[in-house]
Amino acid sequence: MAPAPTERELVSRLLDELGDAVRTDDEAREAARLDKSGWLAPGRPMAVVEATTIDEVQTTMRIASEFGIPVVPRGAGTGLAGGAIGSTGEIVLSVRGMRRVLEVNVADELAVVEPGILNAELNELLAESGLWWAPDPASKAISSVGGNISTNAGGILCAKYGVTREAVLGLSVVLADGRLVEVGHRSVKGVTGYDLTALMIGSEGTLGIIVGATLKLRPLPTGVVATIGAYFSDVVGAAAASAAITAAGLRPAALELLDAASLALLDRLLAGEPGHQPLSQRGSAYLLVQTDGSASEAEAREALAIIQAAGGDAELTTDPEEGERLLRVRRMAHPAFELAGQVLIEDVAVPRSQLPAMFAAIERISAESGIAIPTIAHAGDGNLHPNVIIPPDMPRSRDGEVPEQIWQVADRLFRAAMELGGTLTGEHGVGLLKRRWLIDELGLDGMELQRGIKAVFDPQGILNPGKVFGPMSLEPELEMASTRSGAE
Amino acid sequence: MAPAPTERELVSRLLDELGDAVRTDDEAREAARLDKSGWLAPGRPMAVVEATTIDEVQTTMRIASEFGIPVVPRGAGTGLAGGAIGSTGEIVLSVRGMRRVLEVNVADELAVVEPGILNAELNELLAESGLWWAPDPASKAISSVGGNISTNAGGILCAKYGVTREAVLGLSVVLADGRLVEVGHRSVKGVTGYDLTALMIGSEGTLGIIVGATLKLRPLPTGVVATIGAYFSDVVGAAAASAAITAAGLRPAALELLDAASLALLDRLLAGEPGHQPLSQRGSAYLLVQTDGSASEAEAREALAIIQAAGGDAELTTDPEEGERLLRVRRMAHPAFELAGQVLIEDVAVPRSQLPAMFAAIERISAESGIAIPTIAHAGDGNLHPNVIIPPDMPRSRDGEVPEQIWQVADRLFRAAMELGGTLTGEHGVGLLKRRWLIDELGLDGMELQRGIKAVFDPQGILNPGKVFGPMSLEPELEMASTRSGAE
């Protein structure tokens, strides 16, 4: 490895070879310090490369390898775990400008795309062909396909339609040293060698830079969409009803659950709307069910019966406008949380049958700590987002820092999920914010294997160091940005 | 690494620590020389360890590591690529005796099992709970769950229900040095670190020994099963009809295609049956379609219309007995091929739309080489099994060896698949038989990454060396066994 260059030497070399693709202005560098978690890196990256071609990505990595300088791959910057944040001494390599759709193949139900295209943009385009790409994170209007792949994004529809890993056939990847490799297949099946495609999915920019993807598409669901909105007197009962729906073999497209603290914040947000009837008066938990496909109405009727038997106050509709009204309660949850101030969004997942127990644990932790934790859950797959609200008046060691007391609450949430057979992160990834717990879940031997794989792909340790695990060149001294958004 | 011991030293140590689990008799060692590909290793392994506990697997690996002796993991021995064959200087470690079902969790739709249980045994047991494990290789009556996982087994139902990788949540793995690690989750979602579960699936015993699996189950499909049997005047037309069915957004559970050479061999097999009407007189290709689920009849009617518009002579039934009669044509294909003599079963996969082109290529290669290649295809996912029949009178350099002329035919088949955007192996794996083509598909950089991962898990190179890739301590001097069976 060459001796560490001054920033000026490196940036000058990037400018020489990449010209206008290299941004060194304050605005671009400042924007790359944060993502949608609300966290801000302690410093600014030295430059942001806005690549529009594979060749520019390769050139950047060749130069970075030569100088031994860390590179943070970045898409739309909508992550919730700090995985695409750049800081002092780093280059941020954005592929947001690589957004072409290179092929849509209807017969083979696949598309070949560049990583920067947004999920929703792609799906709008695919709809003409009667197809869609199923990964459905709540951020889909603003998050990129490459980012969805890098985090193995989940979302609302996973219980029925799977996670991102099940919707990608192959990838084009630029390695740390600038080489381009193709992994995976265009065919549905293929078992030639280890599954490097699955390995790349969810690797959060630590193994290589995804510069192209062959996506597995599905025909758009047929039939009407049926929607149920149901209020329950307590969240544990609502969670039990939700678990009973899946245990009955039903597979709704969406099965979403909000607790009492969420409904209270929604009432604060919606209070000003004409005719708003307080949600909190209708119940202490809200369960949203949507079914699609040829059997959607029959499935919805079965789900309704289960909900009513469990004491839910429910309405069922197949009218799109009415359905949208029932869905809106879920859609407005994140904006409502923002009203309460700064939030640490957790992302635990538990086996479905443990949802009631996890909700009970969250209630207990909230009561014991005195911290509000409004929680929404993708109940169909056991993935919960407890939103730990930081009281504005809580003392902090320095401005913008997450108080240790909040980390302690997060720690208790994570341990409760683990005790129920669950996991630290269902869909957001580890990034910077969750790495302190990684070893608790993976164990020492698991960590050793993971670090070994990292070293195979990135022997210099220049790809997104400090994220997930790896050389801890970045201390977790992160400031919480005052701006945050409701992406997930 | 200790100096190489004599076989006697090593076997004595195994006997000391594992007692009766160690088989050194001729019968056990001879049986471990072959699998269902019909291939026979040049020599016999020095011992076969028949483990019944995780502890015995760990002990075996600790001793093997200490002595630096290769270990071949083995399940039911039904592989079709030589991946579980043991030879001179090797220990075969069978987990066939680890066959307990440790948990069936209906609410979470998962089962925790040991690797040696047979696929069909497991599914029989799960049926009581209204659940099933979807991987459906044709060998399911005789192949183990662990073997299905080690090869990422496919089968007939993959287009609708996915491959094995999509049906496994977590694994217990004994590493080369005897350590036990747990990878994956019990929850549906989970993105903590790299996906080592997906990496293990399809790794053919080269990364670790699977000693336990948490399987993702599905509710048994509801509704009637509808079956269509259709004859076409040529296989390319039948392949086009099959591609049209999936392109129409239909998703049959099974979509299987047989060519004229297959029908001719079936007629030979079935000629003696009372009332047999020659299949070859009805057409030159046979397409089997089965639909299940709540919309099965509607789907089948749509498929039937597409088939008839494409010129197919078809019948549709929902009667189970009639359905079985239509299915039998497909079921008897392998026994029919065995009539023709020794067979090299290929396993290419192409994008679905390329099925007609691949069938045309097979016909051309067969005509030009003068070698019969009866072919069946899992048409729904583009996976073809061309069965290259070795003429009994073809000259061979030594008895039982595959003539180079047959390898040349296989080489042409593989290259044709690659040119159509396909892959070397859809579901059988690389094992010993396909490794000569691995680098053509993966490329030098891809191979380097794969070997790097192998070295992380198995630095001494003692796990199934010579299989897939890796230290080529086994020369591909394999004899074809005179016994072979119709598993796939």
Short mmCIF file of C-alpha atoms in Angstrom, two decimals, chain B residues 175-475:
data_model
loop_
_atom_site.label_atom_id
_atom_site.label_comp_id
_atom_site.label_asym_id
_atom_site.label_seq_id
_atom_site.Cartn_x
_atom_site.Cartn_y
_atom_site.Cartn_z
CA LEU B 175 -16.72 -26.54 10.55
CA ALA B 176 -13.63 -28.28 9.23
CA ASP B 177 -11.90 -27.98 12.61
CA GLY B 178 -14.86 -29.39 14.52
CA ARG B 179 -16.40 -26.16 15.81
CA LEU B 180 -20.20 -25.93 15.71
CA VAL B 181 -21.77 -22.72 14.40
CA GLU B 182 -25.38 -21.65 13.99
CA VAL B 183 -26.25 -19.51 10.98
CA GLY B 184 -29.52 -17.86 9.98
CA HIS B 185 -32.70 -17.20 11.92
CA ARG B 186 -35.96 -18.59 13.16
CA SER B 187 -37.71 -15.42 12.00
CA VAL B 188 -38.81 -14.89 8.41
CA LYS B 189 -36.68 -11.78 8.07
CA GLY B 190 -33.14 -11.15 9.30
CA VAL B 191 -30.20 -9.20 7.88
CA THR B 192 -27.56 -9.43 10.59
CA GLY B 193 -24.28 -9.83 8.70
CA TYR B 194 -23.63 -11.82 5.53
CA ASP B 195 -26.10 -14.54 4.61
CA LEU B 196 -24.06 -17.59 5.56
CA THR B 197 -27.16 -19.77 5.33
CA ALA B 198 -27.47 -19.03 1.62
CA LEU B 199 -23.73 -19.53 1.23
CA MET B 200 -23.89 -23.01 2.77
CA ILE B 201 -26.87 -24.03 0.61
CA GLY B 202 -25.52 -25.64 -2.54
CA SER B 203 -21.94 -25.74 -1.25
CA GLU B 204 -21.80 -29.53 -1.73
CA GLY B 205 -20.01 -30.33 1.50
CA THR B 206 -17.01 -28.13 0.77
CA LEU B 207 -17.58 -25.48 3.49
CA GLY B 208 -18.87 -27.42 6.47
CA ILE B 209 -21.07 -30.29 7.52
CA ILE B 210 -24.76 -29.54 7.91
CA VAL B 211 -25.91 -31.22 11.12
CA GLY B 212 -29.22 -29.43 11.60
CA ALA B 213 -31.64 -27.27 9.65
CA THR B 214 -34.47 -24.90 10.46
CA LEU B 215 -36.82 -25.30 7.51
CA LYS B 216 -39.38 -22.82 6.25
CA LEU B 217 -42.64 -24.65 5.68
CA ARG B 218 -45.77 -23.81 3.69
CA PRO B 219 -49.43 -24.61 4.23
CA LEU B 220 -50.46 -27.53 2.00
CA PRO B 221 -52.09 -26.15 -1.17
CA THR B 222 -55.87 -26.11 -1.11
CA GLY B 223 -58.21 -26.84 -4.00
CA VAL B 224 -58.18 -29.63 -6.53
CA VAL B 225 -55.15 -30.56 -8.60
CA ALA B 226 -55.80 -30.17 -12.31
CA THR B 227 -53.65 -32.09 -14.78
CA ILE B 228 -53.14 -31.60 -18.51
CA GLY B 229 -51.34 -34.04 -20.79
CA ALA B 230 -50.64 -32.71 -24.29
CA TYR B 231 -48.97 -34.14 -27.38
CA PHE B 232 -47.30 -31.91 -29.95
CA SER B 233 -45.93 -32.62 -33.39
CA ASP B 234 -42.50 -31.29 -32.45
CA VAL B 235 -40.64 -30.45 -29.29
CA VAL B 236 -39.78 -26.90 -30.29
CA GLY B 237 -43.50 -26.15 -30.65
CA ALA B 238 -44.22 -27.78 -27.30
CA ALA B 239 -41.47 -25.70 -25.70
CA ALA B 240 -42.97 -22.56 -27.24
CA ALA B 241 -46.40 -23.46 -25.78
CA SER B 242 -44.80 -23.99 -22.39
CA ALA B 243 -43.04 -20.62 -22.56
CA ALA B 244 -46.36 -19.03 -23.59
CA ILE B 245 -48.05 -20.46 -20.47
CA THR B 246 -45.58 -18.78 -18.12
CA ALA B 247 -45.46 -15.64 -20.21
CA ALA B 248 -49.24 -15.39 -19.72
CA GLY B 249 -48.59 -15.03 -16.01
CA LEU B 250 -49.84 -18.52 -15.17
CA ARG B 251 -47.84 -20.39 -12.58
CA PRO B 252 -48.50 -24.13 -12.75
CA ALA B 253 -47.04 -26.25 -9.96
CA ALA B 254 -45.54 -28.57 -12.57
CA LEU B 255 -44.72 -27.94 -16.22
CA GLU B 256 -42.75 -30.85 -17.65
CA LEU B 257 -41.67 -31.55 -21.20
CA LEU B 258 -40.49 -34.75 -22.92
CA ASP B 259 -39.04 -34.98 -26.41
CA ALA B 260 -39.49 -37.55 -29.19
CA ALA B 261 -36.46 -39.62 -28.18
CA SER B 262 -37.90 -39.90 -24.66
CA LEU B 263 -41.30 -41.01 -25.98
CA ALA B 264 -39.64 -43.66 -28.17
CA LEU B 265 -37.81 -45.12 -25.16
CA LEU B 266 -41.03 -44.99 -23.12
CA ASP B 267 -42.75 -47.01 -25.83
CA ARG B 268 -39.99 -49.61 -25.56
CA LEU B 269 -40.48 -49.79 -21.80
CA LEU B 270 -44.26 -49.86 -21.85
CA ALA B 271 -44.78 -52.00 -24.99
CA GLY B 272 -45.54 -55.09 -22.93
CA GLU B 273 -48.30 -53.48 -20.90
CA PRO B 274 -51.80 -54.57 -21.83
CA GLY B 275 -53.56 -51.97 -23.97
CA HIS B 276 -50.48 -49.75 -24.39
CA GLN B 277 -51.00 -47.31 -27.24
CA PRO B 278 -47.69 -46.08 -28.60
CA LEU B 279 -47.00 -42.56 -27.36
CA SER B 280 -44.89 -41.87 -30.42
CA GLN B 281 -47.96 -42.23 -32.60
CA ARG B 282 -49.71 -39.47 -30.69
CA GLY B 283 -46.93 -36.91 -31.14
CA SER B 284 -43.26 -36.07 -31.00
CA ALA B 285 -43.33 -34.25 -27.68
CA TYR B 286 -45.32 -34.45 -24.46
CA LEU B 287 -46.15 -31.54 -22.19
CA LEU B 288 -47.46 -32.20 -18.68
CA VAL B 289 -49.12 -29.36 -16.75
CA GLN B 290 -50.37 -29.51 -13.16
CA THR B 291 -52.01 -26.64 -11.33
CA ASP B 292 -52.90 -26.45 -7.65
CA GLY B 293 -54.26 -23.92 -5.17
CA SER B 294 -57.57 -22.14 -5.03
CA ALA B 295 -57.46 -21.04 -8.67
CA SER B 296 -56.21 -24.35 -10.06
CA GLU B 297 -59.13 -25.11 -12.37
CA ALA B 298 -59.24 -21.62 -13.87
CA GLU B 299 -55.48 -21.69 -14.40
CA ALA B 300 -55.66 -25.09 -16.03
CA ARG B 301 -58.39 -23.95 -18.42
CA GLU B 302 -56.27 -20.96 -19.46
CA ALA B 303 -53.25 -23.21 -19.96
CA LEU B 304 -55.37 -25.62 -22.00
CA ALA B 305 -56.47 -22.82 -24.32
CA ILE B 306 -52.85 -21.77 -24.89
CA ILE B 307 -51.84 -25.36 -25.60
CA GLN B 308 -54.65 -25.93 -28.06
CA ALA B 309 -53.95 -22.64 -29.84
CA ALA B 310 -50.37 -23.86 -30.22
CA GLY B 311 -51.55 -27.06 -31.87
CA GLY B 312 -51.35 -29.38 -28.89
CA ASP B 313 -53.56 -32.47 -28.66
CA ALA B 314 -54.51 -32.15 -25.03
CA GLU B 315 -56.72 -33.58 -22.30
CA LEU B 316 -57.49 -31.91 -18.97
CA THR B 317 -58.65 -33.74 -15.85
CA THR B 318 -59.26 -33.06 -12.18
CA ASP B 319 -59.81 -36.74 -11.45
CA PRO B 320 -56.86 -37.97 -9.35
CA GLU B 321 -56.63 -41.35 -11.09
CA GLU B 322 -56.75 -39.84 -14.55
CA GLY B 323 -54.20 -37.25 -13.43
CA GLU B 324 -51.89 -40.02 -12.27
CA ARG B 325 -52.16 -41.65 -15.69
CA LEU B 326 -51.10 -38.42 -17.40
CA LEU B 327 -48.28 -37.96 -14.90
CA ARG B 328 -47.04 -41.50 -15.35
CA VAL B 329 -45.53 -40.67 -18.75
CA ARG B 330 -43.16 -38.31 -16.95
CA ARG B 331 -42.54 -40.60 -13.99
CA MET B 332 -41.49 -43.53 -16.17
CA ALA B 333 -39.02 -41.52 -18.25
CA HIS B 334 -35.94 -42.39 -16.18
CA PRO B 335 -36.65 -46.10 -16.04
CA ALA B 336 -37.12 -45.92 -19.82
CA PHE B 337 -33.73 -44.26 -20.29
CA GLU B 338 -32.09 -47.02 -18.28
CA LEU B 339 -33.21 -49.47 -20.94
CA ALA B 340 -30.96 -47.73 -23.44
CA GLY B 341 -27.85 -48.37 -21.36
CA GLN B 342 -25.44 -46.10 -19.56
CA VAL B 343 -26.38 -42.45 -19.53
CA LEU B 344 -24.58 -39.18 -18.76
CA ILE B 345 -27.34 -36.96 -17.33
CA GLU B 346 -26.80 -33.29 -18.07
CA ASP B 347 -28.56 -30.54 -16.14
CA VAL B 348 -28.35 -27.26 -18.02
CA ALA B 349 -30.75 -24.40 -17.35
CA VAL B 350 -31.65 -21.52 -19.66
CA PRO B 351 -33.97 -18.54 -19.39
CA ARG B 352 -37.48 -19.86 -20.02
CA SER B 353 -37.86 -18.07 -23.32
CA GLN B 354 -34.81 -19.95 -24.64
CA LEU B 355 -36.30 -23.40 -24.12
CA PRO B 356 -37.30 -23.81 -27.79
CA ALA B 357 -33.80 -22.75 -28.88
CA MET B 358 -32.17 -25.14 -26.42
CA PHE B 359 -34.32 -28.04 -27.59
CA ALA B 360 -33.38 -27.17 -31.18
CA ALA B 361 -29.70 -27.14 -30.19
CA ILE B 362 -30.01 -30.55 -28.54
CA GLU B 363 -31.65 -31.98 -31.67
CA ARG B 364 -28.83 -30.53 -33.78
CA ILE B 365 -26.07 -31.83 -31.49
CA SER B 366 -27.70 -35.26 -31.43
CA ALA B 367 -28.02 -35.36 -35.21
CA GLU B 368 -24.46 -34.17 -35.83
CA SER B 369 -22.87 -36.49 -33.27
CA GLY B 370 -25.07 -39.48 -33.96
CA ILE B 371 -25.61 -39.83 -30.20
CA ALA B 372 -29.15 -40.24 -28.82
CA ILE B 373 -29.98 -37.51 -26.28
CA PRO B 374 -33.50 -38.07 -24.96
CA THR B 375 -34.35 -34.91 -23.04
CA ILE B 376 -36.82 -34.02 -20.34
CA ALA B 377 -37.23 -30.51 -19.04
CA HIS B 378 -38.65 -28.74 -16.04
CA ALA B 379 -40.08 -26.33 -18.56
CA GLY B 380 -41.50 -23.91 -16.01
CA ASP B 381 -38.04 -22.85 -14.94
CA GLY B 382 -35.96 -23.62 -18.03
CA ASN B 383 -34.05 -26.55 -16.52
CA LEU B 384 -33.31 -29.36 -19.02
CA HIS B 385 -31.93 -32.84 -18.48
CA PRO B 386 -30.41 -34.04 -21.74
CA ASN B 387 -29.58 -37.73 -21.18
CA VAL B 388 -26.54 -38.50 -23.28
CA ILE B 389 -26.72 -42.22 -24.05
CA ILE B 390 -23.40 -44.01 -24.39
CA PRO B 391 -23.63 -46.53 -27.22
CA PRO B 392 -22.61 -49.94 -25.82
CA ASP B 393 -20.25 -50.52 -28.74
CA MET B 394 -18.41 -47.19 -28.51
CA PRO B 395 -14.65 -47.77 -28.07
CA ARG B 396 -13.28 -46.76 -24.66
CA SER B 397 -9.72 -46.31 -23.49
CA ARG B 398 -10.55 -48.56 -20.55
CA ASP B 399 -13.53 -50.45 -19.34
CA GLY B 400 -16.24 -48.35 -17.70
CA GLU B 401 -14.74 -44.98 -18.65
CA VAL B 402 -16.84 -42.30 -20.33
CA PRO B 403 -15.55 -42.06 -23.88
CA GLU B 404 -14.07 -38.70 -24.78
CA GLN B 405 -16.61 -38.46 -27.62
CA ILE B 406 -19.41 -38.37 -25.01
CA TRP B 407 -17.63 -35.63 -23.05
CA GLN B 408 -17.42 -33.69 -26.32
CA VAL B 409 -21.18 -33.96 -26.70
CA ALA B 410 -21.64 -32.76 -23.10
CA ASP B 411 -19.29 -29.89 -23.84
CA ARG B 412 -21.39 -28.85 -26.83
CA LEU B 413 -24.58 -29.01 -24.75
CA PHE B 414 -23.08 -26.85 -22.06
CA ARG B 415 -21.76 -24.27 -24.50
CA ALA B 416 -25.12 -24.09 -26.26
CA ALA B 417 -26.79 -23.39 -22.90
CA MET B 418 -24.23 -20.71 -22.05
CA GLU B 419 -24.75 -19.01 -25.41
CA LEU B 420 -28.47 -18.83 -24.63
CA GLY B 421 -27.77 -17.10 -21.30
CA GLY B 422 -27.91 -20.32 -19.32
CA THR B 423 -25.89 -22.28 -16.84
CA LEU B 424 -23.99 -25.55 -16.48
CA THR B 425 -26.13 -26.99 -13.73
CA GLY B 426 -29.62 -26.06 -12.64
CA GLU B 427 -30.04 -28.40 -9.70
CA HIS B 428 -27.66 -31.37 -9.62
CA GLY B 429 -24.54 -29.49 -8.61
CA VAL B 430 -20.97 -29.61 -9.89
CA GLY B 431 -19.51 -32.45 -7.84
CA LEU B 432 -16.83 -34.29 -9.77
CA LEU B 433 -18.61 -34.62 -13.08
CA LYS B 434 -19.01 -30.96 -14.04
CA ARG B 435 -15.97 -29.31 -12.53
CA ARG B 436 -14.09 -29.20 -15.83
CA TRP B 437 -16.53 -26.50 -17.00
CA LEU B 438 -16.74 -24.48 -13.82
CA ILE B 439 -14.20 -21.87 -14.81
CA ASP B 440 -15.89 -21.30 -18.17
CA GLU B 441 -18.99 -20.14 -16.35
CA LEU B 442 -17.50 -18.37 -13.34
CA GLY B 443 -14.48 -16.79 -14.97
CA LEU B 444 -11.06 -16.38 -13.37
CA ASP B 445 -12.08 -13.59 -10.98
CA GLY B 446 -15.19 -15.45 -9.89
CA MET B 447 -13.15 -18.60 -9.28
CA GLU B 448 -10.67 -16.64 -7.19
CA LEU B 449 -13.46 -15.35 -4.92
CA GLN B 450 -14.97 -18.82 -4.62
CA ARG B 451 -11.63 -20.39 -3.70
CA GLY B 452 -11.02 -17.58 -1.24
CA ILE B 453 -14.29 -18.33 0.55
CA LYS B 454 -13.46 -22.03 0.58
CA ALA B 455 -10.14 -21.22 2.28
CA VAL B 456 -11.86 -19.16 4.99
CA PHE B 457 -14.03 -22.11 5.98
CA ASP B 458 -11.52 -24.86 5.32
CA PRO B 459 -7.94 -23.57 5.43
CA GLN B 460 -6.45 -27.07 5.34
CA GLY B 461 -8.59 -28.07 2.36
CA ILE B 462 -9.87 -31.25 4.00
CA LEU B 463 -13.60 -30.82 3.30
CA ASN B 464 -14.57 -32.75 0.18
CA PRO B 465 -11.41 -31.82 -1.75
CA GLY B 466 -11.58 -32.19 -5.50
CA LYS B 467 -15.33 -31.66 -5.54
CA VAL B 468 -16.69 -28.53 -7.27
CA PHE B 469 -13.14 -27.12 -7.37
CA GLY B 470 -10.30 -26.85 -4.92
CA PRO B 471 -7.17 -28.91 -4.55
CA MET B 472 -7.37 -31.44 -7.33
CA SER B 473 -6.11 -34.30 -5.23
CA LEU B 474 -8.58 -36.55 -6.94
CA GLU B 475 -7.93 -36.97 -10.60
#
